[in-house]
XYZ file of C-alpha atoms in Angstrom:
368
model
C -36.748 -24.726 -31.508
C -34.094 -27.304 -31.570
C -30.557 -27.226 -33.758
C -27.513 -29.323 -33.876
C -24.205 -27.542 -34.232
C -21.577 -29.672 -36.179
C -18.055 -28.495 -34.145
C -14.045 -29.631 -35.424
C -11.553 -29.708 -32.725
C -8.089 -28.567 -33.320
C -7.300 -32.357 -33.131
C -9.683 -33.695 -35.496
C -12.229 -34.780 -33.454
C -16.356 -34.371 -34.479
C -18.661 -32.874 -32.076
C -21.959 -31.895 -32.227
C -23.485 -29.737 -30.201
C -27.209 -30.103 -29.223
C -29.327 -26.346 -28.486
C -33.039 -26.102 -26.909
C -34.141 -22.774 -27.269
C -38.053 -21.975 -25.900
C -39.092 -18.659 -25.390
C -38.946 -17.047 -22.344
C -36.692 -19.736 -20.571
C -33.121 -20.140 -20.898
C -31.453 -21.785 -23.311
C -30.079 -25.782 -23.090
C -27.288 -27.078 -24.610
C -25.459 -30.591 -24.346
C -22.185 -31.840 -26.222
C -22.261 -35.373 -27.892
C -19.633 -37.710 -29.683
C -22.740 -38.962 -32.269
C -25.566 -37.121 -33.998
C -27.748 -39.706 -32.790
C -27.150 -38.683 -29.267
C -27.340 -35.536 -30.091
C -31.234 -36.134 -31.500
C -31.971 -38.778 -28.748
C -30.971 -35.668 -26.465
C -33.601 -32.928 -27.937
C -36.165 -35.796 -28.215
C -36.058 -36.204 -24.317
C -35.576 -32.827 -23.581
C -37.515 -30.184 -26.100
C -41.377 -31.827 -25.208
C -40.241 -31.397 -21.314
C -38.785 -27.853 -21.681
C -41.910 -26.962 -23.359
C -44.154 -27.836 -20.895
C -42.102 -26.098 -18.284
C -40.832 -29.003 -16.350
C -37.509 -29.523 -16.843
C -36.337 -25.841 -16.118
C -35.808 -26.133 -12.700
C -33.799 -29.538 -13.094
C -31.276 -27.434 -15.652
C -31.235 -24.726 -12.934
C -30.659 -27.025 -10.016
C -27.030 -28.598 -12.071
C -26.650 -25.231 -13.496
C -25.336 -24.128 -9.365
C -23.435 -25.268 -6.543
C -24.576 -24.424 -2.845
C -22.226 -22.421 -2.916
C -23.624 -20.031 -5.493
C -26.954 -20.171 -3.405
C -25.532 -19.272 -0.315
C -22.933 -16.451 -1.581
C -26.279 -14.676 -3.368
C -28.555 -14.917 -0.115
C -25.666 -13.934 1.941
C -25.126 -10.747 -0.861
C -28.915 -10.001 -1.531
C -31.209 -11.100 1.187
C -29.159 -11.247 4.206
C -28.917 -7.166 4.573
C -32.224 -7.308 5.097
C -32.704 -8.980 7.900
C -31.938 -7.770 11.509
C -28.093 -7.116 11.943
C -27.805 -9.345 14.976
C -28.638 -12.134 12.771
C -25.796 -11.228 10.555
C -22.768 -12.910 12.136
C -24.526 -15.657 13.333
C -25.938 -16.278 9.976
C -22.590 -16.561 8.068
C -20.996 -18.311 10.744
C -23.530 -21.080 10.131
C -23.617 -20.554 6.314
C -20.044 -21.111 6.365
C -20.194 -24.676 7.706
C -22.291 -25.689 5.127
C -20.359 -24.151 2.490
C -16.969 -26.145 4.074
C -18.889 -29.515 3.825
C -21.263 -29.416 0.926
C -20.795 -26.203 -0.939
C -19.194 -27.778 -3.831
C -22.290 -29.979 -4.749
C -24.947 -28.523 -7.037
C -28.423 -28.097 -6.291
C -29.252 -31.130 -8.077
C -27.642 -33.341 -5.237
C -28.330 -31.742 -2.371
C -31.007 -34.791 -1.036
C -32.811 -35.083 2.622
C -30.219 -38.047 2.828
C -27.196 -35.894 2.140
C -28.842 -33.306 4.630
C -29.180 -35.787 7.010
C -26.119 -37.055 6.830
C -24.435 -33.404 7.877
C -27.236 -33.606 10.170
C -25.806 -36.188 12.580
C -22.008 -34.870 11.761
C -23.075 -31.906 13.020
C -23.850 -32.911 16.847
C -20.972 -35.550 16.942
C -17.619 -32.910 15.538
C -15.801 -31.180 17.692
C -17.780 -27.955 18.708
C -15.547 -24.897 18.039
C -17.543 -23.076 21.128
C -17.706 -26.069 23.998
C -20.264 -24.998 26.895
C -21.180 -26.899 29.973
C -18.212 -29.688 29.671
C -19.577 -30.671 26.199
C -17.339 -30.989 23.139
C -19.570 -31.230 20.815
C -22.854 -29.084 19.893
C -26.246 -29.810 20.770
C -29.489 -31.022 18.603
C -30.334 -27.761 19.430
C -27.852 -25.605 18.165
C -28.005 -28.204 15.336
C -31.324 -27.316 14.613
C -30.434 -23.932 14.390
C -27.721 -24.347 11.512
C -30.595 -26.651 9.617
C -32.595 -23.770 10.021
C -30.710 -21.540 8.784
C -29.828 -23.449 5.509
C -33.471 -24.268 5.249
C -34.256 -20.477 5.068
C -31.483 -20.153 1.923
C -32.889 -23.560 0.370
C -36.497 -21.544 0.364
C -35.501 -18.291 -1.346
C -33.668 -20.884 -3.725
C -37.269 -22.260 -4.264
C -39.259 -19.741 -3.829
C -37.731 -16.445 -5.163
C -35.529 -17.767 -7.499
C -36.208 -20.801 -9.022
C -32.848 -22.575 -8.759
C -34.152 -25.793 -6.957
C -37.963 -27.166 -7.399
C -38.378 -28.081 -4.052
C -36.633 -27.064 0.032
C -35.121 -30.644 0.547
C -34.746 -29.392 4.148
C -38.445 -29.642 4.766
C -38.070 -33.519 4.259
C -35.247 -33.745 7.434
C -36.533 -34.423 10.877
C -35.275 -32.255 13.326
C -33.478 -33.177 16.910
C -36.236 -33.477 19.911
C -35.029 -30.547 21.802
C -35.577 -30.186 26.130
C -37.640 -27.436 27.030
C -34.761 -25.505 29.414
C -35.946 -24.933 32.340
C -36.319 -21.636 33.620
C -33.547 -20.247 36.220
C -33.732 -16.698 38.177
C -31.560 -15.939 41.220
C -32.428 -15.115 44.664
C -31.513 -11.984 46.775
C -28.430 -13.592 47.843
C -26.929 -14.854 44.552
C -27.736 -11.662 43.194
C -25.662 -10.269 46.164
C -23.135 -12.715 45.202
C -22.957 -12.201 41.660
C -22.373 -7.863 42.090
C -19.667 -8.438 44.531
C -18.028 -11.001 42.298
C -18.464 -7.962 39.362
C -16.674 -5.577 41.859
C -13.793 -7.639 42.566
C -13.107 -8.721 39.142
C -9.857 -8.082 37.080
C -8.581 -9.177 33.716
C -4.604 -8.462 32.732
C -3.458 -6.545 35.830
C -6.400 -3.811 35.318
C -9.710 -3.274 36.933
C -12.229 -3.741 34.674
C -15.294 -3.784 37.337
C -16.909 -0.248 36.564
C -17.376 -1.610 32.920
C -18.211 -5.216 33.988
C -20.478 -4.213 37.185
C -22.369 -1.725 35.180
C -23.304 -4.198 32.474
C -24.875 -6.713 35.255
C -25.953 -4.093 37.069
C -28.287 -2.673 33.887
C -29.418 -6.282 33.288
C -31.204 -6.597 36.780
C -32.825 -3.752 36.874
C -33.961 -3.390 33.179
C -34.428 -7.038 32.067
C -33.044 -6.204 28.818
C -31.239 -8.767 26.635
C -27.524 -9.015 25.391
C -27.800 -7.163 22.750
C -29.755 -4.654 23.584
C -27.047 -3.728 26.773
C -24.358 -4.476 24.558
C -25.352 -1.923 22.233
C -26.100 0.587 24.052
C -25.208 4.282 23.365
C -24.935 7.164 25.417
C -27.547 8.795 22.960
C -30.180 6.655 24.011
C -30.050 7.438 27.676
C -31.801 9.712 29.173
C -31.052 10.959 33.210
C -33.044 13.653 33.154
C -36.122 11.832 32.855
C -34.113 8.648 33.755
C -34.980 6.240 31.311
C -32.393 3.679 28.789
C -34.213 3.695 25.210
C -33.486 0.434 23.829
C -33.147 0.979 20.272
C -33.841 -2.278 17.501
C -34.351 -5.100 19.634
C -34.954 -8.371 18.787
C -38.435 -7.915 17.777
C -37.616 -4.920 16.080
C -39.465 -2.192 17.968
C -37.770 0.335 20.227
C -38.688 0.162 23.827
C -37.995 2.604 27.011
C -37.257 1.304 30.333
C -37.141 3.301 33.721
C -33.863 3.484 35.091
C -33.477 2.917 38.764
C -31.694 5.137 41.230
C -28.723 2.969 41.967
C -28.147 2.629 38.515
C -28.548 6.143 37.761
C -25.800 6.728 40.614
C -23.466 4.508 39.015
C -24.235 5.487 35.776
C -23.267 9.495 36.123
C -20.032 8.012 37.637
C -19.081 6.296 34.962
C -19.848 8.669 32.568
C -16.862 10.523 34.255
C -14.854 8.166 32.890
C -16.422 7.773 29.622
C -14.644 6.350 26.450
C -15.219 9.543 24.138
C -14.099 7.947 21.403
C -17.271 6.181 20.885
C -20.891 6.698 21.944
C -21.111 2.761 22.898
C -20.681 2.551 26.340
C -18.953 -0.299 26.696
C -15.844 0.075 24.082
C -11.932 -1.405 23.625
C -10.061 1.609 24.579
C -9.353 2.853 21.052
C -13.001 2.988 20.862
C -13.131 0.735 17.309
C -14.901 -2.385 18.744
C -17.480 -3.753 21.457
C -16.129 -5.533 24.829
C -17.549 -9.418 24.671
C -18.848 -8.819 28.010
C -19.992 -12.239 27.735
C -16.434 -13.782 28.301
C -15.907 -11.701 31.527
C -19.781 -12.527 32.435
C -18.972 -16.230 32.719
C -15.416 -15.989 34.865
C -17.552 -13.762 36.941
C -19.924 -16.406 37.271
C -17.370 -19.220 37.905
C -15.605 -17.220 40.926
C -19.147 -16.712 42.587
C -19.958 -20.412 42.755
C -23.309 -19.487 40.591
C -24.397 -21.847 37.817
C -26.294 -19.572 35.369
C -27.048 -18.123 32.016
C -26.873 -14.207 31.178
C -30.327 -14.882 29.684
C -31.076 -15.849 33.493
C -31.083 -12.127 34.494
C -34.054 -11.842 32.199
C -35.632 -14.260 33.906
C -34.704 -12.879 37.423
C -35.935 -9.358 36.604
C -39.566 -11.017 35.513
C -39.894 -13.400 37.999
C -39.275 -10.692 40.824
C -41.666 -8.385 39.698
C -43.860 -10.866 39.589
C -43.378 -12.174 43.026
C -43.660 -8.377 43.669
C -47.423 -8.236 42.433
C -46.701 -7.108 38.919
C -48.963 -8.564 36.318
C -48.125 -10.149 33.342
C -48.675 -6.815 31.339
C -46.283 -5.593 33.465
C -43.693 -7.595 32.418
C -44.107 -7.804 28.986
C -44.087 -3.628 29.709
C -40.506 -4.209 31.039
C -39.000 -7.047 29.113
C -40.282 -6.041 25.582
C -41.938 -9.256 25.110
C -44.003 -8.937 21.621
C -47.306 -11.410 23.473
C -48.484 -12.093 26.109
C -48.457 -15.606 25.705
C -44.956 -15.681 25.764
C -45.102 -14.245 29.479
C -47.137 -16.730 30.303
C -44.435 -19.014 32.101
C -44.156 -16.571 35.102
C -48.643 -16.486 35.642
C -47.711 -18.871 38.877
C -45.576 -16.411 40.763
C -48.373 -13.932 40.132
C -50.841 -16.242 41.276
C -50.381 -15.282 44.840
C -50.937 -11.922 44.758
C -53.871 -12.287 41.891
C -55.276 -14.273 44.957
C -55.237 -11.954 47.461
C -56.370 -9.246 45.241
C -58.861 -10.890 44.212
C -59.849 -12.146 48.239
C -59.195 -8.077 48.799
C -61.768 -7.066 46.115
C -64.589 -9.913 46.330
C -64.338 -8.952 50.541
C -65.037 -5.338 49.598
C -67.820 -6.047 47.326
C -69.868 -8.527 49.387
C -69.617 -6.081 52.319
C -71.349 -3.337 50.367
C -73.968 -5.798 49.547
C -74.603 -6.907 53.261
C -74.406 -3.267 54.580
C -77.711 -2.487 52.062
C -79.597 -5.848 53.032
């Protein structure tokens, strides 16, 4: 059902006033200087709305980006893991800066693309490496994470018709190759731990520790970063990592050097918190991140803290772990993605299989 509301501003001037109304959709409306506009209007519109096809249009210049992104950010992104949280907004928050004004309506692959390219050639607001500006794969990631607001906007809530993201080629990205450290670095690395010191105070049990847990457990960022006193347990010495990235909870044996160091620092436990590693009013987490990389830079080692993942697999492979073993340890959700250390195992799959096929073929000889 279609009307046309004659109006009389304070001034004088006619408008009319143009209303779509078809059940279970919401209702259009559209201001004109004419009646015939008014008429041409519904004529376009009504046979459209009817069919269903022009309600996502009205939706789409009915909201700005900004509107999507403040109700995913409200509704949807609770729901997801809390790492992703900061991360998430952090991103979200450069697309609201650039495009968040536009509606829905305008937000086009070529737009997209457009913040595509500004986004590897600005000024990166976290450099790495000697580079200013952020990689295609970081870009990637902010693309991503628009892409996954852009869907619900689709999908769940009918704002937009279509993910316009979907239509925007993403940046080739370099595998990164895969780094672990030998005896020696390690060596190098713990003694740079010990020795370190931030504002006139010794810092090392805290920083020392952290490293310390990472070589022995393989366990990510997070996961050590997080970690409460709760969730340890010396009697049966074991850390129980608690929500992890692929959100299961995994238990990890504890070795006996870190057990030593651990009951020591315990001693000298924050008890304002049950984090272990705390500000000294207890309120927030240390980034040990920052005082993992000046660490780094006064041992003379070129590495990632994602590299003492990679150190803890690889060894126990070179050890003769298997690749079960690993994902065991490192809380990787398939195998396949433990896959990249089957040639370090290779050697001793070799020789146990030499060990075993020697065995066999002597029992057979001994009964011919």
């Amino acid at each position: 059902m279609a009307t046309i509301q004659k109006r009389t501003k304070k001034d004088g001037t006619i408008t009319y006033k143009a209303v779509i109304r078809v059940k279970g959709y919401p209702t259009m409306t559209a201001s004109f200087d004419k009646i015939t506009s008014a008429r041409k209007w519904i004529g376009q519109n009504e046979p459209l709305m009817k069919e269903g096809k022009h309600i996502n249009d009205y939706e789409a210049k009915k909201h700005t980006l900004n509107d999507l992104i403040d109700r995913y950010i409200e509704i949807e992104l609770p729901k997801r893991k809390e790492t992703d949280h900061k991360k998430y907004k952090m991103q979200l928050e450069w697309w609201k800066q650039h495009i968040g004004m536009y509606l829905l309506s305008n937000i086009t692959p070529a737009l997209l693309s457009e913040c595509k390219e500004k986004l590897v050639t600005e000024t990166s607001p976290k450099p790495k490496g000697g580079r200013t500006t952020r990689t295609g794969a970081t870009a990637n990631r902010y693309m991503a994470c628009l892409s996954i607001v852009l869907s619900f906007g689709c999908k769940e809530w009918g704002w937009i018709e279509e993910n316009p993201m979907l239509k925007v080629r993403k940046f080739t990205e370099t595998a990164k190759q895969d780094r672990f450290l030998m005896p020696d670095e390690i060596n190098k690395l713990l003694n740079a731990c010990l020795n370190y010191e931030i504002k006139g105070e010794n810092y090392n049990k805290e920083t020392h520790l952290f490293v310390l847990i990472a070589l022995s457990t393989g366990a990510r960022y997070s996961e050590i970063h997080k970690l409460r006193w709760q969730y340890i347990d010396f009697k049966n010495k074991q850390f129980y990592f608690m929500n992890t990235k692929n959100g299961e909870n995994r238990g990890v044996p504890m070795s006996d050097k870190v057990y030593k160091e651990l009951k020591e620092f315990q001693k000298i436990r924050n008890i304002k918190s049950d984090y272990l590693f705390t500000t000294k009013d207890g309120k927030k987490l240390i980034d040990m991140r920052v005082r993992f990389y000046k660490v780094l830079e006064s041992a003379g080692i070129d590495c990632r803290f994602h590299d003492l993942r990679h150190t803890v697999a690889s060894h126990i492979a070179m050890n003769g772990g298997s690749l079960l073993d690993i994902a065991q340890v490192t809380g990787h959700k398939t195998m396949q993605m433990v896959k990249r250390y089957s040639h370090l195992t290779q050697k001793h799959t070799a020789e146990l299989l030499q060990n075993t096929t020697d065995e066999m073929f002597s029992k057979v000889e001994n009964n011919l």
